[in-house]
Coordinates of C-alpha atoms in Angstrom, one line a residue:
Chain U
X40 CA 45.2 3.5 1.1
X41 CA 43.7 5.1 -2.1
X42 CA 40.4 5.1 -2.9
X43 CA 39.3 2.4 -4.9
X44 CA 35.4 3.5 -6.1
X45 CA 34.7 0.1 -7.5
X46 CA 35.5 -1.8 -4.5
X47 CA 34.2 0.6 -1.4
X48 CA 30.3 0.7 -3.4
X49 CA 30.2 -2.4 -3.0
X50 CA 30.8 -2.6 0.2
X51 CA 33.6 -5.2 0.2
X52 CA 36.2 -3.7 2.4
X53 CA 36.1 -6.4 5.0
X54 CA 35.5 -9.2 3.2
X55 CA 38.0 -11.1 0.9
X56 CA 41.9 -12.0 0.9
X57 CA 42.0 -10.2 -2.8
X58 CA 41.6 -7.1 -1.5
X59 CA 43.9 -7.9 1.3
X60 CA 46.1 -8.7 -1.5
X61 CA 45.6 -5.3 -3.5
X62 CA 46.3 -3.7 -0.8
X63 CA 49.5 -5.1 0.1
X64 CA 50.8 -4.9 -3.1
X65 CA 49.9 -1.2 -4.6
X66 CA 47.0 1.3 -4.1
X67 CA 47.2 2.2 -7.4
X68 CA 43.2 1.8 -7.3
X69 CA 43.5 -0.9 -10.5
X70 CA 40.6 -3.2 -10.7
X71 CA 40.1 -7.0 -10.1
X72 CA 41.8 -7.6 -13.5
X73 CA 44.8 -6.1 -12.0
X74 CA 44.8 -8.3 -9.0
X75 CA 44.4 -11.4 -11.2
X76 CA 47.3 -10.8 -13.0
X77 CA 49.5 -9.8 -9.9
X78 CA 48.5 -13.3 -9.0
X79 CA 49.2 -15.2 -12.0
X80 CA 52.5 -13.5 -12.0
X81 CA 53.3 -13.7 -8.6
X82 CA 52.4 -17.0 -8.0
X83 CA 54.9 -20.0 -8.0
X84 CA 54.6 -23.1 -11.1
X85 CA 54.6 -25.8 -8.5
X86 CA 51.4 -27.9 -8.2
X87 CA 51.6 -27.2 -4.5
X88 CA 51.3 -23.6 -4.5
X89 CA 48.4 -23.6 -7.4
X90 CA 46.2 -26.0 -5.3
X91 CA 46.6 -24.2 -2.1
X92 CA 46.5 -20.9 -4.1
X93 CA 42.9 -22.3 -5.9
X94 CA 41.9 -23.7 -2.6
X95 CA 41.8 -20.1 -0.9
X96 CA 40.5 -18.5 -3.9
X97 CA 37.8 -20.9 -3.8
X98 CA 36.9 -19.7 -0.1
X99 CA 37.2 -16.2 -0.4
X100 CA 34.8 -16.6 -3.4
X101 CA 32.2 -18.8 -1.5
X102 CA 32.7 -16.1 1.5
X103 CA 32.9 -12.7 -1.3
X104 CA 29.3 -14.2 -2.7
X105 CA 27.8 -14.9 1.0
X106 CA 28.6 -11.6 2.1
X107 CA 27.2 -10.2 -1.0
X108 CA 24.1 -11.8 -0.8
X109 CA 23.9 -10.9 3.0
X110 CA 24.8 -7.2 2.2
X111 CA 22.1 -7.0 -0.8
X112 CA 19.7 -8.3 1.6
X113 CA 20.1 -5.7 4.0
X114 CA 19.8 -3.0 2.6
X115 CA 16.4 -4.0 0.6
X116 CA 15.5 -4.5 4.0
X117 CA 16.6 -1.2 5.3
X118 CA 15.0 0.2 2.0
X119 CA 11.6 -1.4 1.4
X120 CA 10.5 -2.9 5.8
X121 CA 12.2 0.3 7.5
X122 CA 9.3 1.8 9.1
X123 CA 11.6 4.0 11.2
X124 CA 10.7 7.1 9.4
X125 CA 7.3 7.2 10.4
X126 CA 7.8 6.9 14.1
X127 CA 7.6 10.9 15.0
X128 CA 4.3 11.0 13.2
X129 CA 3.0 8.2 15.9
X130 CA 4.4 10.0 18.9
X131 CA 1.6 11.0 20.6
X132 CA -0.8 10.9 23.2
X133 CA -4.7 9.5 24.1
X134 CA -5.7 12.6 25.7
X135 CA -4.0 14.6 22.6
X136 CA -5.7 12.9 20.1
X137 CA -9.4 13.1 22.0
X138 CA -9.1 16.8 21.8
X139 CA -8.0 16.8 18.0
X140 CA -10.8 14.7 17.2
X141 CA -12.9 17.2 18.8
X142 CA -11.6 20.1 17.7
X143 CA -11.7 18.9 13.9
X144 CA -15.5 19.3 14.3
X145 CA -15.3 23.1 15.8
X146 CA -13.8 25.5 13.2
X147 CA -12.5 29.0 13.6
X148 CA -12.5 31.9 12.0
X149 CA -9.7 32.4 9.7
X150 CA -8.0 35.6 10.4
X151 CA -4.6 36.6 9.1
X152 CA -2.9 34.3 11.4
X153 CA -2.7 30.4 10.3
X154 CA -3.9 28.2 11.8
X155 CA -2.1 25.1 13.4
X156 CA -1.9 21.9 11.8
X157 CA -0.3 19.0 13.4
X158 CA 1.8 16.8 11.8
X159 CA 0.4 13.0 13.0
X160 CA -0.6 10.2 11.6
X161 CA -2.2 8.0 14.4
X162 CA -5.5 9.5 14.1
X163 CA -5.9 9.9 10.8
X164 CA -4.9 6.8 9.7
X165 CA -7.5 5.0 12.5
X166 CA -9.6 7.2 11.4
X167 CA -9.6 5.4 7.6
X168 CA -9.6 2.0 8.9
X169 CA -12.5 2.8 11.0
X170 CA -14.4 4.1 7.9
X171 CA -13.0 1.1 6.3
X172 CA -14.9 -0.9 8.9
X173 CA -18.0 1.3 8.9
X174 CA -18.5 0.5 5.3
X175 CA -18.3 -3.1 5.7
X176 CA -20.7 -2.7 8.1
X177 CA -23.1 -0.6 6.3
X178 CA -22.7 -3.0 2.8
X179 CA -23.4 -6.5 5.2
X180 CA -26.2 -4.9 6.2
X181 CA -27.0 -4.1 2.9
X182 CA -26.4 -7.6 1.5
X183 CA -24.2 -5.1 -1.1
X184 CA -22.3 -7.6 -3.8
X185 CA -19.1 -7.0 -6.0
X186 CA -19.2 -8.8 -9.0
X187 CA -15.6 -8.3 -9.3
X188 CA -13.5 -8.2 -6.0
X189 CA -14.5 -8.2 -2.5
X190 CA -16.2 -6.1 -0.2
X191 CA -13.2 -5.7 1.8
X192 CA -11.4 -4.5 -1.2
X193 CA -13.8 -2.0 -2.4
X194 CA -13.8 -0.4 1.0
X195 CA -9.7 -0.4 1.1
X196 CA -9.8 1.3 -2.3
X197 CA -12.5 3.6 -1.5
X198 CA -10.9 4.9 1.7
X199 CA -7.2 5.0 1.0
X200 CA -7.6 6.0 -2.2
X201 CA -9.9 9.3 -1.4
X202 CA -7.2 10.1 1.4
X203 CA -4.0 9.7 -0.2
X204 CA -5.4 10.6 -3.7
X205 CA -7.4 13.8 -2.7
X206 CA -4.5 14.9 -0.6
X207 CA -2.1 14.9 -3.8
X208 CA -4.6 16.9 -5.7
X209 CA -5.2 19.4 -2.3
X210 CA -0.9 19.5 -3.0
X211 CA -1.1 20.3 -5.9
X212 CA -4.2 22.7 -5.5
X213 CA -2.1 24.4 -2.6
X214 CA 0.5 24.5 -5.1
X215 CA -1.6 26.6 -7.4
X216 CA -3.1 28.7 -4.6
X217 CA 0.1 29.5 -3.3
X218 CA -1.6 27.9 0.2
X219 CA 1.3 27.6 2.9
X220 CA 1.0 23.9 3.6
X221 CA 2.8 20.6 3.4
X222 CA 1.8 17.2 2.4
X223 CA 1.9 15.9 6.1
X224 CA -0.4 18.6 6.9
X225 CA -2.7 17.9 4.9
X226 CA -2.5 14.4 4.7
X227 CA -3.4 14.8 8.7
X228 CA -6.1 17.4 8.0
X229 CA -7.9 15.7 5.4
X230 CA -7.7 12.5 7.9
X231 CA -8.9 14.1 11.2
X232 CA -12.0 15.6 9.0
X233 CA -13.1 12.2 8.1
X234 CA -13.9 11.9 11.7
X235 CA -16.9 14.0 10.9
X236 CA -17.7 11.0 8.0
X237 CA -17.4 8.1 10.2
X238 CA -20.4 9.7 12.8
X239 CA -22.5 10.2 9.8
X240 CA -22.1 6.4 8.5
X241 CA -22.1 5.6 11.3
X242 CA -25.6 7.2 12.5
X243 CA -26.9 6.7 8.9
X244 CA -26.5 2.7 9.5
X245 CA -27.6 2.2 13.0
X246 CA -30.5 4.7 12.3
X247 CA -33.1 2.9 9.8
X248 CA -35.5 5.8 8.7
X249 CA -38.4 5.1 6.1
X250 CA -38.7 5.8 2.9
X251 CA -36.5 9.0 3.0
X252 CA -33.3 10.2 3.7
X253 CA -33.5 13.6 5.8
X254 CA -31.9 12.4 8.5
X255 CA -28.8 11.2 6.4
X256 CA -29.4 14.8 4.9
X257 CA -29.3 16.3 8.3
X258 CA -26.5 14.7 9.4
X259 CA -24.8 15.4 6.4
X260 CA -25.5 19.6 6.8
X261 CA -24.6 19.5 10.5
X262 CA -21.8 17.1 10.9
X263 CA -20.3 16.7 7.4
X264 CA -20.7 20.4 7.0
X265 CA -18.6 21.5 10.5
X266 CA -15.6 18.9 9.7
X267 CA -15.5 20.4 6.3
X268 CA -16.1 23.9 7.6
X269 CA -12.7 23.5 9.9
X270 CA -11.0 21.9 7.3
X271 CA -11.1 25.1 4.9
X272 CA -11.1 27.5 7.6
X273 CA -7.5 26.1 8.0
X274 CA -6.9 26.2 4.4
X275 CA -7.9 30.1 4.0
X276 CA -5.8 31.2 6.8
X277 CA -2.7 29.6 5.1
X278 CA -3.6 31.5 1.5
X279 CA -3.5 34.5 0.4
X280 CA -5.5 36.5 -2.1
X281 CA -9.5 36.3 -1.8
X282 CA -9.6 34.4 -5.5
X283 CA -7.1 32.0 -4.2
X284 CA -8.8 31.5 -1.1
X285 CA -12.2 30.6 -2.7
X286 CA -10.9 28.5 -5.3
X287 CA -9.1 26.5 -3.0
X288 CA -11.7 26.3 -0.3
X289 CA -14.5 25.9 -2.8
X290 CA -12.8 23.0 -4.8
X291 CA -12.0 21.1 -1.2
X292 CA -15.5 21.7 0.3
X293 CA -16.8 20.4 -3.0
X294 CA -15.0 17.4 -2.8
X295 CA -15.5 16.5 0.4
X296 CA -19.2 16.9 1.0
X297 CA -19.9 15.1 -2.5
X298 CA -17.9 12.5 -1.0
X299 CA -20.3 11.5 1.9
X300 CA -22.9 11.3 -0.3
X301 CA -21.0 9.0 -2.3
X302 CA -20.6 6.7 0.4
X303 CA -24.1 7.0 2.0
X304 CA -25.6 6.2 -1.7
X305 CA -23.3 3.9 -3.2
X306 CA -23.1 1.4 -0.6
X307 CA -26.7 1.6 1.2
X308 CA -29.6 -0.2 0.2
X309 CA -32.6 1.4 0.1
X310 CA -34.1 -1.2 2.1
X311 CA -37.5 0.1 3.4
X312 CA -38.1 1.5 -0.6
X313 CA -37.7 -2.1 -1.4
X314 CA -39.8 -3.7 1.2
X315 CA -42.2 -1.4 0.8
X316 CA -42.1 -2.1 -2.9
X317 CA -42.4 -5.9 -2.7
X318 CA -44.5 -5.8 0.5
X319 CA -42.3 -8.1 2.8
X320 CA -42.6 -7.9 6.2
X321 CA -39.6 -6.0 8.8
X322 CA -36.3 -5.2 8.1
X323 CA -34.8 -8.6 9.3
X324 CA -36.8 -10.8 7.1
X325 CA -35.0 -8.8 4.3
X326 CA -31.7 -10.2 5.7
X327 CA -32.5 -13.8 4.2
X328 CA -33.2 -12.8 0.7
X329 CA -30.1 -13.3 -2.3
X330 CA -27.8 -10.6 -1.8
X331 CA -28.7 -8.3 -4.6
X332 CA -26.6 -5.9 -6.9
X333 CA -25.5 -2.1 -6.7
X334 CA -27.8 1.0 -6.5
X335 CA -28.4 1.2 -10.2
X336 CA -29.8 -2.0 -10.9
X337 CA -31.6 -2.2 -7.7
X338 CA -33.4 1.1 -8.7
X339 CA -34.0 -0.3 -12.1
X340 CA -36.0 -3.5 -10.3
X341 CA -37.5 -0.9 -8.6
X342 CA -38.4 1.4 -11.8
X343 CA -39.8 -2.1 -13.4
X344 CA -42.2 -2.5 -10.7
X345 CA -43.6 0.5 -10.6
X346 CA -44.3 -0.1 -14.4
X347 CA -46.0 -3.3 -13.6
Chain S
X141 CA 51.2 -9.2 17.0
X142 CA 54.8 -11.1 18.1
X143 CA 52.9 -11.9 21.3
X144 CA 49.8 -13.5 19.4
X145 CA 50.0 -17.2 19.5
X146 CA 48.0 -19.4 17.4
X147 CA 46.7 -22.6 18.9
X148 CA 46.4 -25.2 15.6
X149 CA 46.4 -28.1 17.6
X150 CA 42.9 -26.9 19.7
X151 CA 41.4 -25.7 16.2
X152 CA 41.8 -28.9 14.9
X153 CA 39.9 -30.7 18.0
X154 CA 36.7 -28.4 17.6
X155 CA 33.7 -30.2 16.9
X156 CA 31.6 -29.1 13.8
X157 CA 28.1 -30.5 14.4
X158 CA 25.1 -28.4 15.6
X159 CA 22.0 -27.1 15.0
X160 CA 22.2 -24.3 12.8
X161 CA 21.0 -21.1 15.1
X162 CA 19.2 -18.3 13.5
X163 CA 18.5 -15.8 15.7
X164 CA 15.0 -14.4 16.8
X165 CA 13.8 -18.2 15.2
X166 CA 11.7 -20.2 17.5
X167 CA 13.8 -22.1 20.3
X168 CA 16.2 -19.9 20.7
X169 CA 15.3 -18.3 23.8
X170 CA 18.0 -17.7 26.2
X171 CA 16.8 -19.9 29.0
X172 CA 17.2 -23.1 26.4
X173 CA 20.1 -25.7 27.1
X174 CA 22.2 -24.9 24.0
X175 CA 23.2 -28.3 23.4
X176 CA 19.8 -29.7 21.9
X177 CA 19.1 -33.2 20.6
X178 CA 19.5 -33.1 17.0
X179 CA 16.0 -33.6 15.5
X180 CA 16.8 -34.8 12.3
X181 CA 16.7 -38.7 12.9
X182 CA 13.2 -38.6 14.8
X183 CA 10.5 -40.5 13.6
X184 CA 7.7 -37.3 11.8
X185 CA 5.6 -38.4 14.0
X186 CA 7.4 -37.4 16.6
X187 CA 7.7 -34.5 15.3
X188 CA 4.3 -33.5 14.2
X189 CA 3.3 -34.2 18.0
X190 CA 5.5 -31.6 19.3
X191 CA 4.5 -29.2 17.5
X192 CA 1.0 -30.0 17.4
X193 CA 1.5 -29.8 21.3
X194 CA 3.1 -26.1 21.1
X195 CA 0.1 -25.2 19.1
X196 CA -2.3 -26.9 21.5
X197 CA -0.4 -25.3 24.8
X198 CA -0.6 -21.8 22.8
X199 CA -4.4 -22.1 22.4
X200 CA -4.6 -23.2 26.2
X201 CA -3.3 -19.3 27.2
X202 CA -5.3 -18.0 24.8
X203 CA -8.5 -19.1 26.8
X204 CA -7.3 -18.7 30.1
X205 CA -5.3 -15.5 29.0
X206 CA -3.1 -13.9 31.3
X207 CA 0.0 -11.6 31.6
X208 CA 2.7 -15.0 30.4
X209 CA 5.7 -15.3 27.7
X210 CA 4.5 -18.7 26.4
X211 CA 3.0 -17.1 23.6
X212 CA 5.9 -14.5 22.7
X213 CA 9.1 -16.7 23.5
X214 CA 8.5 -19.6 21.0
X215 CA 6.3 -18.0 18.6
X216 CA 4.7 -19.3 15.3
X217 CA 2.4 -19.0 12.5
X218 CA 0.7 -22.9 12.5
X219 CA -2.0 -21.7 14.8
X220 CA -3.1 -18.5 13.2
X221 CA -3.3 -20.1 9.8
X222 CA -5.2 -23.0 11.0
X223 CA -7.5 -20.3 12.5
X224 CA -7.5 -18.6 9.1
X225 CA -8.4 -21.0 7.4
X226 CA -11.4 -22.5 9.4
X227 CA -12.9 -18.8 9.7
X228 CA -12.5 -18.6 5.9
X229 CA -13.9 -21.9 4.8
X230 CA -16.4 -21.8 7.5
X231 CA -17.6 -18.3 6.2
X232 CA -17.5 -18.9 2.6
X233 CA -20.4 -21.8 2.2
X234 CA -23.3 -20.2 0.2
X235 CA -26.9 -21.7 -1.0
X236 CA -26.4 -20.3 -4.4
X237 CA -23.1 -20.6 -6.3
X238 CA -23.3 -18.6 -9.5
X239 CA -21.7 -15.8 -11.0
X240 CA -22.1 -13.2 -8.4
X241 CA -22.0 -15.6 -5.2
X242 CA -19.6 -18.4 -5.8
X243 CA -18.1 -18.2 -2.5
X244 CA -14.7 -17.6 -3.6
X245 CA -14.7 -13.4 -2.7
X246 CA -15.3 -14.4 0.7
X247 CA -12.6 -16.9 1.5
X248 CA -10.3 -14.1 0.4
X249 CA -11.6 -11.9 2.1
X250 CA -11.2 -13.3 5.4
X251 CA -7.8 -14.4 4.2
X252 CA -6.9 -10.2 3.4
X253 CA -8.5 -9.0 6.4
X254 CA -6.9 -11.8 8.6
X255 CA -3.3 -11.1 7.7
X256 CA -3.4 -7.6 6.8
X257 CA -5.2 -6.9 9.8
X258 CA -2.8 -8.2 12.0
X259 CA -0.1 -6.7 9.8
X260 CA -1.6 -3.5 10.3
X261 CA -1.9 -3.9 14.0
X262 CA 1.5 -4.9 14.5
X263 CA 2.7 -2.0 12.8
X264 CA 0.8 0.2 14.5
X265 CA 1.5 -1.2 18.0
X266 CA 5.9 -0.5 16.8
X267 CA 5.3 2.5 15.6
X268 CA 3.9 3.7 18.6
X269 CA 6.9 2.4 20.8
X270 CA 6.4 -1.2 21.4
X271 CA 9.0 -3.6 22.1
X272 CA 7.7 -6.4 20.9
X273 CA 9.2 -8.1 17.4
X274 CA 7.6 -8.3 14.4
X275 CA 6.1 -11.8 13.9
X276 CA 5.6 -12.2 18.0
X277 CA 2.9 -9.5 17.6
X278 CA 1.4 -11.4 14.4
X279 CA 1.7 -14.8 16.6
X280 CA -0.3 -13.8 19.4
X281 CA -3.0 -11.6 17.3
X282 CA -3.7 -14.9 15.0
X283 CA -3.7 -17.0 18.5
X284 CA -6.4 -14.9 20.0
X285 CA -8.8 -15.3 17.3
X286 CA -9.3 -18.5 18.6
X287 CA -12.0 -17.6 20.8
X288 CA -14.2 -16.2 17.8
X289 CA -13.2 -19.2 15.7
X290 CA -15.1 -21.4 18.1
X291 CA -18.1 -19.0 17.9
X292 CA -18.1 -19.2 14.4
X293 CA -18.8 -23.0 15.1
X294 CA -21.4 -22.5 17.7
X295 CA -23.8 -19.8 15.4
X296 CA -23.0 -22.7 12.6
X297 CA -24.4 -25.0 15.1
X298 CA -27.2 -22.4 15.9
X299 CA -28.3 -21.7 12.2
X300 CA -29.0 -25.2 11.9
X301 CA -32.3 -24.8 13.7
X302 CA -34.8 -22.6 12.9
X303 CA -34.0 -18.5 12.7
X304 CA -36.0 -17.2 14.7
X305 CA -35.4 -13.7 16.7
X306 CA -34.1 -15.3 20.0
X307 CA -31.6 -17.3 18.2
X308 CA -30.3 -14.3 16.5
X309 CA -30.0 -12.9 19.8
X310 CA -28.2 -15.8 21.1
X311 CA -26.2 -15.9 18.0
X312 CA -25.3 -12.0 18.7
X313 CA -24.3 -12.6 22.6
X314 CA -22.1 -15.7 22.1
X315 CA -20.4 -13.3 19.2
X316 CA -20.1 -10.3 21.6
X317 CA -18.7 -12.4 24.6
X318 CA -16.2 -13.5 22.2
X319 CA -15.2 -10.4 20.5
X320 CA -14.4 -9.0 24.3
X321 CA -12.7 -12.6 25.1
X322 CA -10.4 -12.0 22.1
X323 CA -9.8 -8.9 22.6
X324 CA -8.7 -9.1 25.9
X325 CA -6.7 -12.1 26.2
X326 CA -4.7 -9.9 23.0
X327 CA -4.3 -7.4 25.1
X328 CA -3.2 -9.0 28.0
X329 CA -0.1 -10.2 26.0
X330 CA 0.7 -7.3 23.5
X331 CA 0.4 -4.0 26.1
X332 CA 2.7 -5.7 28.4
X333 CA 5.5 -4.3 25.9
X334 CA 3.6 -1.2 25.3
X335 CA 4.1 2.4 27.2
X336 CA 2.0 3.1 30.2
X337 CA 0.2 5.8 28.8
X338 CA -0.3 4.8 25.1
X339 CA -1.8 1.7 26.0
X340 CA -5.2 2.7 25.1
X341 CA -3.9 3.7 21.4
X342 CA -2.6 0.2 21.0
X343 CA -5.6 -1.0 21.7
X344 CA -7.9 0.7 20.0
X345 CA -6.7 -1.2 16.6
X346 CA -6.9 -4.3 18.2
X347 CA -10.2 -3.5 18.9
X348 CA -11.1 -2.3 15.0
X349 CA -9.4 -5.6 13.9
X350 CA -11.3 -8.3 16.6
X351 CA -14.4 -6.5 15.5
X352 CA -14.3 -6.9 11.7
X353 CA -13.3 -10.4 12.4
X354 CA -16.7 -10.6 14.5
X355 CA -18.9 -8.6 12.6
X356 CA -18.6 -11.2 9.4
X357 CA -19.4 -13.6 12.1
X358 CA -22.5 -12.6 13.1
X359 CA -23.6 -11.4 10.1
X360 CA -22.9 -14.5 8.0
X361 CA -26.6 -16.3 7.2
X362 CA -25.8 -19.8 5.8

């Protein structure tokens, strides 16, 4: 049989009588045109023959279009809902991922040997839902409003979009540092050092301190500063050259310190200030007042009573 | 093909009725009598009351939860979005409707963190080996929400009176006793199709997604 490119991308080899037909006659690899004209040739003037000859053309139409449709459909399926491709990066273990959440908090020295980096996804990505629910937590508690969205969406954003976006620019960073590292890696990096990030909003919420914020500040040194600690130890003992090494390390410390602050400040009310400010009574009575805007205009209120 | 005879006259005696069978759809388990009662000429009523009784039996192993297919064999969607939608409207009245609160972020937002929870969860629970289809796994996490649906009601019921500190403590137990109900009549259905040993990282999400549910329970003041 010759090849015939039209017909086999489609995928139509099993389907109709025309190509049965093509077949039979020549594999000369012509078109549908071809086969049309065969047809008109070859069939016979007699009403008989053109009925039963439009009859089965009008079946192996209908059945051409349904397997089509049925072959179009799978394969946006097996494009767009196969989720097969991700199933190494879940195989793993409870105990496994217990001693990767603790060791994401104890760094090593880097020495000329890299450092391992698993290639998972699991506890990373629970990792960012859990800090997804962590900062719902912390902004109901802070009666936080969005003007434009919902809280739910603002916390999606902020999470997913800090670890897949700061993991493209650490790519591309690694890229520039000539740091021996794949986007896996650090996709799974970045996500077991936000572990170190849930404990601190997570402390920083259930722990109500007045007035100031050295606990927050504390936690942020000690526990932001270890997860962050591993996270370029790793790095520096996959680059080499000092100046690439402090680029890299600097930039991604940076990053990810500033980024718990972010978090703690954006989306936590300074709720004893306020009181304080507007002598209310304990933390709980504050829970029935209007939900009230973002930092900025809460420290604006703030500002204007002082002036007053 | 000499040998291959073809048998027109038994072709032309074959019946072309039926039910049209999709499989993996609802009532097609394999233990069914294939030759159903065509449900096209039954009153809607009738109907309505069957399903309305699948939905009803559904929410019956959801509170007295334990290791059965009822849930999984003849799955469907009417009793999660029912749930859905009482948690959302339930959780979106507010004293002040202007700009900033008009109560329409937060029926959303139950609506998002509904359904993408359970999406999430499902995914999660095949990824990590589970055997269990697709929209079985949705069924069952929408069906077990019940539970905190009807606590919703009761801390409704609760804020009528006066807020005080014991009925925020009240309001906080009948939440918790819920959240653990939810979660493990879930899991009493979902790890059955899960690995031995990975059981506890199916749960955990489970867990994330019962407690979000629960935490804009007891934290909504209306």
């Amino acid at each position: 049989m010759a090849a015939r490119p039209g017909w086999q991308q489609s995928g139509q080899m099993d389907s109709s009588a025309v190509i049965d037909m093509d077949y039979l006659d020549s594999g000369d690899g012509s078109g549908h045109d071809t086969n049309e004209s065969d047809i008109e040739h070859d069939s016979p003037d007699s009403k008989d023959g053109k009925s039963g000859l439009y009859t089965s053309m009008q079946k192996n139409v209908a059945s051409f279009m349904f397997e089509r449709g049925r072959e179009q459909a799978k394969r946006a399926y097996s494009l767009y809902a196969n989720i097969d491709f991700l199933r190494p990066y879940f195989d793993v273990e409870p105990h496994i991922v217990r001693s990767r959440l603790l060791n994401s908090m104890l760094p090593r020295k880097p020495t000329d040997e890299r450092q391992s980096v698993p290639r998972e996804l699991y506890g990373p990505t629970m990792l960012v839902f859990t800090m997804i629910a962590l900062l719902l937590f912390q902004m109901k508690t802070a009666n936080h409003a969005v003007e434009e969205g919902t809280l739910m969406g603002t916390a999606f954003g902020v999470c997913f979009g800090y670890w897949l976006g700061v993991s493209s620019f650490i790519m591309v960073l690694s890229y520039m540092c000539n740091t021996r590292i794949v986007m896996m890696q650090i996709l799974s990096l970045l996500g077991y050092s936000l572990f170190g990030h849930c404990l601190v909003l997570f402390l920083g919420t259930v722990i109500h301190t007045s007035h100031d914020h050295m606990l927050f500040y504390l936690l942020w040194g000690t526990l932001g500063g270890l997860s962050t600690l591993k996270m370029i130890a790793v790095l520096a003992s996959r680059t080499r050259g000092s100046s690439q090494k402090m680029v890299m390390c600097g930039i991604v410390a940076a990053i990810h310190m500033l980024f718990l602050i972010y978090l703690h400040f954006a989306y936590h009310q300074m709720v004893e200030e306020i009181s304080f400010l507007e002598g209310v009574g304990p933390h709980h009575d504050f829970l029935k007042k209007e939900p009230i805007h973002i930092i900025s205009s809460t420290v604006k209120q703030a500002a204007e009573m002082k002036g007053h | 093909m000499a040998d291959v005879e073809f048998q027109q006259t038994h072709l032309n005696d074959v019946s072309l009725e039926g039910d049209i069978t999709v499989p993996g759809a609802p009532g097609q388990g394999e233990d069914e009598d294939e030759e159903q009662p065509s449900t096209l000429d039954e009153p809607v009523r009738e109907t309505v009351m069957r399903d309305l009784k699948a939905v009803g039996n559904k929410f019956f192993h959801v509170l007295y939860p334990k290791q059965s297919r009822a849930l999984l064999q003849e799955w469907d969607l009417w009793g999660p979005l029912i749930l859905c939608v009482i948690l959302a409207m339930l959780l979106q009245s507010s004293d002040t409707v202007d700009k900033v609160n008009d109560g329409g972020p937060e029926f959303a937002e139950v609506f998002v963190i509904y359904w993408v929870g359970a999406v999430v969860v499902t995914l999660n629970t095949k990824l990590l080996g589970g055997s269990i289809s697709f929209f079985q796994s949705i069924c069952v996490l929408g069906y077990c929400a019940l539970p905190l649906t009807l606590a919703l009601i009761v801390c409704k019921l609760i804020l009528l009176g006066p807020h005080t500190t014991a009925m925020f403590t009240v309001r906080c137990v009948t939440v918790l006793v819920a959240f653990l109900w939810s979660t493990f009549a879930s899991t009493a259905f979902l790890t059955e199709y899960q690995l031995p040993n990975r059981k506890a990282l199916a749960i955990y999400p489970i867990f994330l997604f019962y407690f979000v549910l629960s935490w804009l329970v007891v934290s909504h003041q209306s």
